[in-house]
CSV table of C-alpha atoms and ligand atoms in Angstrom, one decimal:
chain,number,residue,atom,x,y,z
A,1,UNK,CA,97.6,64.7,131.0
A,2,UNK,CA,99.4,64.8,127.9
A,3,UNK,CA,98.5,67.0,124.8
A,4,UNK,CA,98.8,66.6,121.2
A,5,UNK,CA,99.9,70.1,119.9
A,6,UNK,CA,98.8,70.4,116.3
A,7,UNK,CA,100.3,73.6,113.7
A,8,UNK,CA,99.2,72.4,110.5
A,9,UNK,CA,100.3,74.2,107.2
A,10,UNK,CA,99.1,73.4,103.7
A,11,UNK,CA,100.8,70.6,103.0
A,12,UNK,CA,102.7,70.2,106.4
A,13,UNK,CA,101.7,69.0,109.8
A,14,UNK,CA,104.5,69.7,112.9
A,15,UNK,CA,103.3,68.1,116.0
A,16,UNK,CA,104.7,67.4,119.5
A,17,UNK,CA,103.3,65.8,122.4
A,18,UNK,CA,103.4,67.7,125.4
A,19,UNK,CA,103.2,65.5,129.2
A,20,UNK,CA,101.5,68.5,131.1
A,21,UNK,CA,102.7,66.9,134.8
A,22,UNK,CA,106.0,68.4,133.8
A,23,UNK,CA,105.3,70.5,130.8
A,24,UNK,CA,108.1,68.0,129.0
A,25,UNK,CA,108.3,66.9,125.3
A,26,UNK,CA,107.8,63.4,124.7
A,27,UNK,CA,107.6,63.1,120.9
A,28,UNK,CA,108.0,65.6,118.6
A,29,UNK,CA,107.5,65.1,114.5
A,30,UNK,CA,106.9,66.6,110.9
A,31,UNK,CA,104.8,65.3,108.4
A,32,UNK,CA,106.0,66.9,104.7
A,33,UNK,CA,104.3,67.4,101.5
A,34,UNK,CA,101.0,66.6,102.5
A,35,UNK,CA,99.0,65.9,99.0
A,36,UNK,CA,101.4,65.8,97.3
A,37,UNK,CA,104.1,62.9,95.5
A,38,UNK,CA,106.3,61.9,98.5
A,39,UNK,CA,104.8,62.6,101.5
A,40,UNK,CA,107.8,62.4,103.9
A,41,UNK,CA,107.1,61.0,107.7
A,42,UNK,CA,109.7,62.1,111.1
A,43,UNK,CA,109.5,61.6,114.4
A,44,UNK,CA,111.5,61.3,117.2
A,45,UNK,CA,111.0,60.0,120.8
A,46,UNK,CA,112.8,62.7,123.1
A,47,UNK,CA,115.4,61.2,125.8
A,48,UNK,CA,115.7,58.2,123.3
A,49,UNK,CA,117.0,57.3,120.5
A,50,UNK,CA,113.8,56.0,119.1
A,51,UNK,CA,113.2,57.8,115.6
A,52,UNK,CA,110.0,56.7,113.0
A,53,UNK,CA,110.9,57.9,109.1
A,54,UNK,CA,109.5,57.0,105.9
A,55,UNK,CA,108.1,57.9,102.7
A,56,UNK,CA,104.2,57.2,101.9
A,57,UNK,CA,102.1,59.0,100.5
A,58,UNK,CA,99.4,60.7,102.3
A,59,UNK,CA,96.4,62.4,100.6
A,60,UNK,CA,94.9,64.8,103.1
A,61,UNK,CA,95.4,65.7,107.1
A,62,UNK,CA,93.5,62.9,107.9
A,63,UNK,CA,95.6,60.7,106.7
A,64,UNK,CA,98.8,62.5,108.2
A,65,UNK,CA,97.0,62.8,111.9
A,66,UNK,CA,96.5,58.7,111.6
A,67,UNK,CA,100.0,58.5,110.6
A,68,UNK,CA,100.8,60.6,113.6
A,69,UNK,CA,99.0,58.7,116.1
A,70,UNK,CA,100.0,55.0,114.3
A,71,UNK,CA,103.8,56.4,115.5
A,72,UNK,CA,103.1,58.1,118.8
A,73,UNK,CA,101.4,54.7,120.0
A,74,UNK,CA,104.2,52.3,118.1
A,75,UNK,CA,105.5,49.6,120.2
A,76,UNK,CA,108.8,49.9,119.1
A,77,UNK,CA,109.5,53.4,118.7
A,78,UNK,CA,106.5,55.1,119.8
A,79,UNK,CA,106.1,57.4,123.1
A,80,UNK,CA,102.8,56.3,124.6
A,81,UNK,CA,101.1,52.9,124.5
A,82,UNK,CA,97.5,53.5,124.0
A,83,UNK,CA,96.0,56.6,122.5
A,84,UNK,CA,93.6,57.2,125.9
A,85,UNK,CA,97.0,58.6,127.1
A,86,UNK,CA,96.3,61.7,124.9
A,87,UNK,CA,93.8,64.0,127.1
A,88,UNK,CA,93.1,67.0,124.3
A,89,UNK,CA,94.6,68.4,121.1
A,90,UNK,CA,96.0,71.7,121.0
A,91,UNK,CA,96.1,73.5,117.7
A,92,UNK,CA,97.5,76.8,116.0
A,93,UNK,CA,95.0,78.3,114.2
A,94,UNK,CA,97.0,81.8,112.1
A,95,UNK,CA,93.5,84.1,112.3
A,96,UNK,CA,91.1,84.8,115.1
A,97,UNK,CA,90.1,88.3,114.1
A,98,UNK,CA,88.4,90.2,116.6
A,99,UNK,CA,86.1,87.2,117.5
A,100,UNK,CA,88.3,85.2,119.4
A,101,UNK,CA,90.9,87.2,121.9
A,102,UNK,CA,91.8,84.2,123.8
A,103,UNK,CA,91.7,80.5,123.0
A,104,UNK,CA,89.0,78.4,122.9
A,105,UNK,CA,87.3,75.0,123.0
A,106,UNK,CA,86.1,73.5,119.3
A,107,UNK,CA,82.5,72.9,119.0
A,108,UNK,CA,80.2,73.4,116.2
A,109,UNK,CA,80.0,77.2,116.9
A,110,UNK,CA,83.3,78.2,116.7
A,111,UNK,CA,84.3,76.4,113.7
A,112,UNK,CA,81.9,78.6,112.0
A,113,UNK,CA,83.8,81.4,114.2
A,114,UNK,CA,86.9,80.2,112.8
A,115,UNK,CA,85.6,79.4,108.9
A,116,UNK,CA,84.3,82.7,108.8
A,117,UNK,CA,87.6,84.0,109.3
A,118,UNK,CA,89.8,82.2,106.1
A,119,UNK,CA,88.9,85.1,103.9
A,120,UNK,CA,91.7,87.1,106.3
A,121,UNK,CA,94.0,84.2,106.3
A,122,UNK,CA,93.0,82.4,103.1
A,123,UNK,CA,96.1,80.4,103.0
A,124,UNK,CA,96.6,79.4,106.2
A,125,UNK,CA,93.6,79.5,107.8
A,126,UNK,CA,92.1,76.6,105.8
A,127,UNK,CA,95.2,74.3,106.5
A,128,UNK,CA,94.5,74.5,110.1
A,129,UNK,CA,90.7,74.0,109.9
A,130,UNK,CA,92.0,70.6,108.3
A,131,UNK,CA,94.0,69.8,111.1
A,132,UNK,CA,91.3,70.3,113.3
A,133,UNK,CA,88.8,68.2,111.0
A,134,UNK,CA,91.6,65.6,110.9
A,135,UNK,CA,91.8,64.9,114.8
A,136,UNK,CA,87.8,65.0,114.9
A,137,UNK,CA,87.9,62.5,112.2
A,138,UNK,CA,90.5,60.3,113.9
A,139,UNK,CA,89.9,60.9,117.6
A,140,UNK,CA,86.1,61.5,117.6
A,141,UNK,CA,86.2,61.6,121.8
A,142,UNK,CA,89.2,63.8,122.6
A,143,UNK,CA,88.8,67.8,123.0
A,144,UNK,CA,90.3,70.2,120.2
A,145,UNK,CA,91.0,73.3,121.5
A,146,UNK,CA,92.2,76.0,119.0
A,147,UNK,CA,94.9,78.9,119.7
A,148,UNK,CA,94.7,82.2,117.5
A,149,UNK,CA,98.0,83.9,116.1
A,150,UNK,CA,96.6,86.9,116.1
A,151,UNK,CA,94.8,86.5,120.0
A,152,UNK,CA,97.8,87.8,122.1
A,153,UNK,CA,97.7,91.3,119.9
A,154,UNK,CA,94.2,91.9,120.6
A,155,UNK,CA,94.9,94.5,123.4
A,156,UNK,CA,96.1,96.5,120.9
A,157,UNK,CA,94.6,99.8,121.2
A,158,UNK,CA,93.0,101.2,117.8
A,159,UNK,CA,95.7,104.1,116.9
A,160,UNK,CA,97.7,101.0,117.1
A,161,UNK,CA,95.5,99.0,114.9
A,162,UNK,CA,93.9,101.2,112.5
A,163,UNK,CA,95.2,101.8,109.2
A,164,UNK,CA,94.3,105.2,107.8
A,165,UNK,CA,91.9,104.3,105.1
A,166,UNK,CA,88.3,105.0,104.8
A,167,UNK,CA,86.7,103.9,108.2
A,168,UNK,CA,84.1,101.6,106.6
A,169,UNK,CA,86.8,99.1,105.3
A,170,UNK,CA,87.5,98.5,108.9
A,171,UNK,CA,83.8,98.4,109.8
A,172,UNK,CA,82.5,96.3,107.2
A,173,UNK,CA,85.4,94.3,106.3
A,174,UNK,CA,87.3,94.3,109.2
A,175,UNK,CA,90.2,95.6,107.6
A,176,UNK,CA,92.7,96.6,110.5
A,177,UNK,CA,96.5,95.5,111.8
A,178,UNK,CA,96.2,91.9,113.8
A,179,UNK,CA,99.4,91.0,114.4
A,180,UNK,CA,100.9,87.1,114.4
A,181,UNK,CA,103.6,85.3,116.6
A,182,UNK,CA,101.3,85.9,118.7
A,183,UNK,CA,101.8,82.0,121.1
A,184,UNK,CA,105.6,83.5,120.7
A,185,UNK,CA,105.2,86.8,122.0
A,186,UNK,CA,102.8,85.7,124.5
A,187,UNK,CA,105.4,83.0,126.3
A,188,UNK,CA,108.3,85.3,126.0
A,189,UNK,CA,106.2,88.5,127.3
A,190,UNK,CA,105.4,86.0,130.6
A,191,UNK,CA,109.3,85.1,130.9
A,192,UNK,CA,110.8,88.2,130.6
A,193,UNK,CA,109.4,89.2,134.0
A,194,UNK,CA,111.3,86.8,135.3
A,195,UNK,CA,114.6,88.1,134.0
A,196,UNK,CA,114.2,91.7,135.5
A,197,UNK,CA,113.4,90.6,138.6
A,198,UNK,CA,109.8,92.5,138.3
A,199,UNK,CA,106.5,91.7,138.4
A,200,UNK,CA,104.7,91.8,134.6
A,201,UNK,CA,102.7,94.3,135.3
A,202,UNK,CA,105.5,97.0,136.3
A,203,UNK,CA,107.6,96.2,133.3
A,204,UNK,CA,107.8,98.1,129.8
A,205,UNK,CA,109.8,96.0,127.1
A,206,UNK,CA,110.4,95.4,123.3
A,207,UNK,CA,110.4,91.6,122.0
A,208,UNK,CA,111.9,90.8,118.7
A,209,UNK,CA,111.3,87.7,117.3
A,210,UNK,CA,113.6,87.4,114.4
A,211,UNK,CA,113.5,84.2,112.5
A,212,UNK,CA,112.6,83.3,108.9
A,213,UNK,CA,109.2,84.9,109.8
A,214,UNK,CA,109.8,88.1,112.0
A,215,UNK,CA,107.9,90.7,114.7
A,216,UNK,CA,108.5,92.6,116.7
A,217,UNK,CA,106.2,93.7,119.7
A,218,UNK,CA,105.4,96.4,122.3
A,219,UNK,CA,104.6,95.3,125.7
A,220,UNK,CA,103.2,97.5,129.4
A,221,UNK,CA,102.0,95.3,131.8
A,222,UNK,CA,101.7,91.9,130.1
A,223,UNK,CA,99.9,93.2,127.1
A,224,UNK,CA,100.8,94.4,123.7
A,225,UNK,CA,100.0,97.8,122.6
A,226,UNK,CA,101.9,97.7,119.5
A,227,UNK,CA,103.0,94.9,117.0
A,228,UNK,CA,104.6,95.1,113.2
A,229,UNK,CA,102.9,92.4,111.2
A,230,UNK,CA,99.4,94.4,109.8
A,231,UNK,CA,96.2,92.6,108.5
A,232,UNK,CA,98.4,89.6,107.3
A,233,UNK,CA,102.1,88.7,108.4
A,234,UNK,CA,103.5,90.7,105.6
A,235,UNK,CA,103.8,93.9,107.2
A,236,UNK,CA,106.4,95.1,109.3
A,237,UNK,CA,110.5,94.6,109.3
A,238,UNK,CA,112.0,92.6,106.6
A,239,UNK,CA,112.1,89.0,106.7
A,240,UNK,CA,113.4,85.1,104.9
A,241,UNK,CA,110.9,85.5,101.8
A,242,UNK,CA,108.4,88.8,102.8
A,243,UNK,CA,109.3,92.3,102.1
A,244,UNK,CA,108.2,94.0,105.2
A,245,UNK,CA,106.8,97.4,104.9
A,246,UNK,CA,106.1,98.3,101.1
A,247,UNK,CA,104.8,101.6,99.6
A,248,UNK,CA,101.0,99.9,98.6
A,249,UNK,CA,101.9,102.0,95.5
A,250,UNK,CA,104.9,99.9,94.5
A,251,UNK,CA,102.6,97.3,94.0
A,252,UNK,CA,100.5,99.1,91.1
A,253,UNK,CA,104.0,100.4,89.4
A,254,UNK,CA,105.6,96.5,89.2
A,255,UNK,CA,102.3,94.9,88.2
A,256,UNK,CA,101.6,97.8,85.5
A,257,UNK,CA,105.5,96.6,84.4
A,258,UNK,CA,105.7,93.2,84.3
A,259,UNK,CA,101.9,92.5,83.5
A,260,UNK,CA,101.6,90.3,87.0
A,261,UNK,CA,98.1,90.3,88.5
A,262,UNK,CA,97.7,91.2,92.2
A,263,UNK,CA,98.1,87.2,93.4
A,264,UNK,CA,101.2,87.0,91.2
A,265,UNK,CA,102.4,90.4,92.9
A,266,UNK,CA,101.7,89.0,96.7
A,267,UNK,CA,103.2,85.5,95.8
A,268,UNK,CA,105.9,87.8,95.3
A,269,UNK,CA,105.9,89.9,98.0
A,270,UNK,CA,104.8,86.7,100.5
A,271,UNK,CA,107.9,84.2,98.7
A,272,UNK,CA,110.5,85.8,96.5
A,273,UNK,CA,111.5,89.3,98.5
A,274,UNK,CA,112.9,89.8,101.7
A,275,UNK,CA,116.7,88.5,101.9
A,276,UNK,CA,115.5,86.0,99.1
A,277,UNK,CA,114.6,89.2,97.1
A,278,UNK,CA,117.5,91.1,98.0
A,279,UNK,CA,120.2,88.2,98.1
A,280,UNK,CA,121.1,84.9,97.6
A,281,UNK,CA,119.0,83.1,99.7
A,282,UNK,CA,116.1,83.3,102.5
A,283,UNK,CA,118.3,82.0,105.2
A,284,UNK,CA,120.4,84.6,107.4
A,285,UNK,CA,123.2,82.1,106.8
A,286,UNK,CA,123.6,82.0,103.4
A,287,UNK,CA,123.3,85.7,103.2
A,288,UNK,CA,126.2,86.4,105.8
A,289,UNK,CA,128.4,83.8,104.3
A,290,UNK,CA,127.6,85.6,100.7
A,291,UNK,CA,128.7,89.2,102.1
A,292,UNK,CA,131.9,87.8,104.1
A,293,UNK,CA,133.0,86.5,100.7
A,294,UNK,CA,132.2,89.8,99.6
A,295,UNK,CA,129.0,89.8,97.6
A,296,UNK,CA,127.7,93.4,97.9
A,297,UNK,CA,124.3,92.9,98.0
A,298,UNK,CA,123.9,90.3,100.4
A,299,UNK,CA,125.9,92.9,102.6
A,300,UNK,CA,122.8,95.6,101.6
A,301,UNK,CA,120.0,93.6,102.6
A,302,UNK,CA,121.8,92.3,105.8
A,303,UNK,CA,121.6,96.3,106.3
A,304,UNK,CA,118.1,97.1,105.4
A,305,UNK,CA,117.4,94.1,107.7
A,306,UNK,CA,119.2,95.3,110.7
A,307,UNK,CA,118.2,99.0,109.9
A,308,UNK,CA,114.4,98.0,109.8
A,309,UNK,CA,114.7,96.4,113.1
A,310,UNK,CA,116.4,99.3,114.7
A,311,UNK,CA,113.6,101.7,113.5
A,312,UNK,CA,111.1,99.8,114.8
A,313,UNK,CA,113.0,99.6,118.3
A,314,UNK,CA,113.7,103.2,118.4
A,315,UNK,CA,109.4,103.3,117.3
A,316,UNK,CA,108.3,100.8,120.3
A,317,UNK,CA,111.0,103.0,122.6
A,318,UNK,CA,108.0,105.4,122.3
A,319,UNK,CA,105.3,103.4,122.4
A,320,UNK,CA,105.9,101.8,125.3
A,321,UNK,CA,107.0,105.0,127.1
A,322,UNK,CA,110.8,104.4,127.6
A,323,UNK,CA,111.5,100.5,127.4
A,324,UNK,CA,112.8,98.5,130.3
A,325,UNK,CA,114.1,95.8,128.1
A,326,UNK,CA,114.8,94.4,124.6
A,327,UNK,CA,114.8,90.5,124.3
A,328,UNK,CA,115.7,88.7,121.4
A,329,UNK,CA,114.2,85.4,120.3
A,330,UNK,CA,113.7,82.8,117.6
A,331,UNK,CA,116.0,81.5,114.8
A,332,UNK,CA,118.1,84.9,114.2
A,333,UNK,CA,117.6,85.9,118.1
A,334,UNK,CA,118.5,82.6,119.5
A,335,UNK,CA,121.6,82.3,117.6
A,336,UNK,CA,122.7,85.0,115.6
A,337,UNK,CA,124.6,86.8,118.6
A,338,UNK,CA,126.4,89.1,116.3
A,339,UNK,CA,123.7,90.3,114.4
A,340,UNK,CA,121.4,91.1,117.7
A,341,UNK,CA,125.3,92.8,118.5
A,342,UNK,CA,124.7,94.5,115.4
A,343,UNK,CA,120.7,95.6,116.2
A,344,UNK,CA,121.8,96.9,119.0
A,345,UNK,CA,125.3,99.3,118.2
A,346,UNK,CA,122.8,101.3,116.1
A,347,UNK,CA,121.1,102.1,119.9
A,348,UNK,CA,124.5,103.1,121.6
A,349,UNK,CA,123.3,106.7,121.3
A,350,UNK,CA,120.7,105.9,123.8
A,351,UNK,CA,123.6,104.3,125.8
A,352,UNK,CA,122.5,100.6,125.3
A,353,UNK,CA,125.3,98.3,125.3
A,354,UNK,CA,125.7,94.7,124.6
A,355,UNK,CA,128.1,92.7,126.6
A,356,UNK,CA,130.5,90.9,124.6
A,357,UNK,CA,131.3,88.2,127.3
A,358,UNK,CA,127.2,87.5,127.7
A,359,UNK,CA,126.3,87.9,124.6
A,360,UNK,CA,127.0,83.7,123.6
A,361,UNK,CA,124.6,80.9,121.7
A,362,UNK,CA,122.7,79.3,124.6
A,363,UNK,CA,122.8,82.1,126.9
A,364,UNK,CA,119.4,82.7,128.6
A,365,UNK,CA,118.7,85.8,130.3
A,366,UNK,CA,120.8,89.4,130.1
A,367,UNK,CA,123.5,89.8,127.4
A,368,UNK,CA,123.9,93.4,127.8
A,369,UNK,CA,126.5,95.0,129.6
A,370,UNK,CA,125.6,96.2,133.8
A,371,UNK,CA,125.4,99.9,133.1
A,372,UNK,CA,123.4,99.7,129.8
A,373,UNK,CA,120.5,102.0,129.9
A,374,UNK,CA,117.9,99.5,128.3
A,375,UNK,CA,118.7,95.6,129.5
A,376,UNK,CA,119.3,93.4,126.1
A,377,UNK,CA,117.7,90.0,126.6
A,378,UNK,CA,118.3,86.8,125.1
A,379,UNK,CA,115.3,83.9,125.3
A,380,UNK,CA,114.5,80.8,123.5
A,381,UNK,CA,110.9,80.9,122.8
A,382,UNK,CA,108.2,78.3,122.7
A,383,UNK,CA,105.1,78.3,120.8
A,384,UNK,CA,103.7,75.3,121.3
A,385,UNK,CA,103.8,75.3,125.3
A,386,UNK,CA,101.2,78.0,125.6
A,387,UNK,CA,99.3,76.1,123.2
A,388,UNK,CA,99.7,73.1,125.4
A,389,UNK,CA,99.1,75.9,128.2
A,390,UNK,CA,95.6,76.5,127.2
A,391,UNK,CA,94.5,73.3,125.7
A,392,UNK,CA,94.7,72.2,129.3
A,393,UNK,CA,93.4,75.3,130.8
A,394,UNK,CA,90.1,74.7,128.9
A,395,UNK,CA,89.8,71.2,128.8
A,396,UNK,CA,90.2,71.2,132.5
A,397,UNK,CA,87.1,73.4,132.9
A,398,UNK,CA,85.1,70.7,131.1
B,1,ADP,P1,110.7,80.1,111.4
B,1,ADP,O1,110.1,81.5,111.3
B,1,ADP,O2,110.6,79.3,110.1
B,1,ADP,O3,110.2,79.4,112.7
B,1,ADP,P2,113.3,80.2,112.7
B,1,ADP,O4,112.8,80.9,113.9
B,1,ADP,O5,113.7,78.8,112.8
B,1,ADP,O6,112.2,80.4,111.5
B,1,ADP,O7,114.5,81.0,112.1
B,1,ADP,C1,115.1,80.7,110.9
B,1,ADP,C2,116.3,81.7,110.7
B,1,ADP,O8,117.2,81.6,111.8
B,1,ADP,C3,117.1,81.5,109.5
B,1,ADP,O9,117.3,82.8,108.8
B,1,ADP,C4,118.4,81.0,110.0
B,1,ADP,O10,119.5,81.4,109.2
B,1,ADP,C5,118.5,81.6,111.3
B,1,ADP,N1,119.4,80.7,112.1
B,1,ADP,C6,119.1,79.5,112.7
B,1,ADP,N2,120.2,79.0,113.3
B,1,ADP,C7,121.2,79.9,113.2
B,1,ADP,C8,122.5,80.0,113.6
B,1,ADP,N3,123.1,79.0,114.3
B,1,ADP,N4,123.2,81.1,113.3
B,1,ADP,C9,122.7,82.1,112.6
B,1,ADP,N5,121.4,82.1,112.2
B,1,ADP,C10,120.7,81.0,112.4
């Protein structure tokens, strides 16, 4: 069976269709500035050289998912030739809350599970619902099956999860740390195993997924018990365009300064800080290329960045009762050997050790040296094979 994985944003649409008999890619695509001037159209046919581009104009999701499926089932450059080759459609959806700890099948009761839940998501959570509507709309027959963000963190006990406020905001409002990355977390807390040669439930590790968006997580036995984004994604280490961990009262001294409201202040928080508040630039590139030239700042929040990280490692050292292994992952932690070098000489106290010779782009496995206390991991992660994963699980049941 193949899948139609689904992570729609507010204006954007990434998809990839997933052939389940080998868990291979066959297309893989981005739809760009969805309702708005210019909607821009890619996709390319893996293994080929088949590639579908242009420039039209869609108005909504609907019209983006029939764009989709008009180029997945194109004779010329397509991947499939009829659309009864698609069994189910997978999709990320950022906010399950406490109602949904695992994925689930779409039907009229949990789209209201899932509506219910934008006010803790509101700008995601709505883009996704669309993306949902749109495959209904399009492909009336075929199974949607929707996989929460937040799912994977749910096994987080509640000194994890609580935030020290007045109880009844958690009660009645449900106001508590979720966690996101979750599909991310999830695949590379099943493949570490693998790497330490032990089974998942014996093993005690740390996962820091470090891209433009970045957690970090605490995993015993397959399940996380800690996890730095909060109630939204904004918590936690610092990241492309999000601050990370603020004092809530900084919030209250800038807007009393600059006259912003509270959405102006998160905008800023959400978009304009991190190493785009700090620096030059969002991308970990741009910033290192500014502080080898020299540029001061760029070199300070390359430290806050690295220091944050290594906090929150020496944190989930505790929580997870003396770690077995750290693994790196994602944009920064796929690629950026020399800053996971970096992360992890702040740890040689503890006698964990990189080794140079492993420690390469495209290594996949252990990058730390044989007599380091803690095992340094690199893996590529995947987050749309899980939701591939379950999409099949549960339409399989049906
Ligand atoms: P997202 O959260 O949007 O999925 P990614 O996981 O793709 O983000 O990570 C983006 C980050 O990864 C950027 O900061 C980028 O600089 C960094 N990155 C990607 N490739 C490299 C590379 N070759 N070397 C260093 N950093 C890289």
């Amino acid at each position: 069976m193949k899948i139609l994985v689904i992570n729609a944003g507010s204006s954007s649409l990434k998809f990839q269709l997933i052939d389940m008999d080998d868990e291979s890619v066959k297309a893989k695509g981005l739809v760009e500035r969805i309702g708005i001037e210019g909607t821009h159209f890619k996709q390319n046919v893996l293994g080929t050289d088949k590639v579908i581009e242009f420039t039209r104009n869609m108005a909504d999701h609907t019209e983006a998912i029939s764009a989709v499926l008009e180029a997945l089932t194109d004779k010329e450059n397509g991947a499939i030739n009829s659309l009864d080759e698609i069994g189910a459609c997978g999709h990320r959806v950022l906010h399950g809350g406490e109602t949904f700890k695992g994925s689930v099948l779409v039907t009229e009761e949990t789209m209201k599970g899932i509506e219910e839940l934008v006010p803790l998501g509101p700008l995601h959570q709505p883009a996704n619902i669309a993306g949902i509507k749109a495959c209904q709309a399009v492909m009336p027959t075929k199974p949607n099956v929707a996989v929460f963000d937040t799912a994977f963190h749910q096994t987080m006990p509640p000194k994890a999860f609580l935030y020290g406020v007045p109880y009844e905001y958690y009660t009645n409002l449900k106001v508590r740390r979720y966690g996101f990355h979750g599909t991310s977390h999830r695949f590379i807390a099943g493949e570490t195993p693998k790497y330490l040669g032990k089974k998942p439930e014996d093993c005690k590790f740390i996962i820091c997924h470090l891209g433009n968006g970045s957690s970090l997580s605490a995993i015993v036995g397959g399940k996380v018990v800690d996890t730095t984004m909060g109630l939204t994604p904004l918590e936690g280490v610092l990241m492309g365009t999000r601050s990370g961990d603020v004092d809530p009262a900084v919030l209250e001294y800038i807007m009393d300064n600059t006259g912003m409201d509270i959405h102006q202040m998160l905008n800023c928080l959400n978009k304009k800080s991190g190493f785009a508040g700090l620096s030059c630039s969002s991308d970990m590139r741009d910033v290192k290329a500014a502080a080898a030239k020299g540029d001061a700042q760029a070199q300070a929040a390359l430290d806050v960045w690295c220091y944050r990280i290594q906090k929150y490692i020496g944190a989930y050292n505790v929580a997870v009762g003396g770690a077995d292994a750290i693994v790196f992952t994602a944009g920064i932690g796929e690629n950026d050997t020399a800053a996971c070098a970096d992360v992890i000489a702040g740890l040689a106290f503890m006698g964990v050790k990189i080794d140079p010779a492993k420690n390469q782009r495209g290594v996949c496995g252990i990058i730390s040296a044989d007599d380091s206390t803690i095992k340094v991991l690199r893996i590529p992660t995947n987050e749309e094979l899980p939701i591939a994963r379950d999409t099949l699980e549960i339409v399989s049941k049906l």
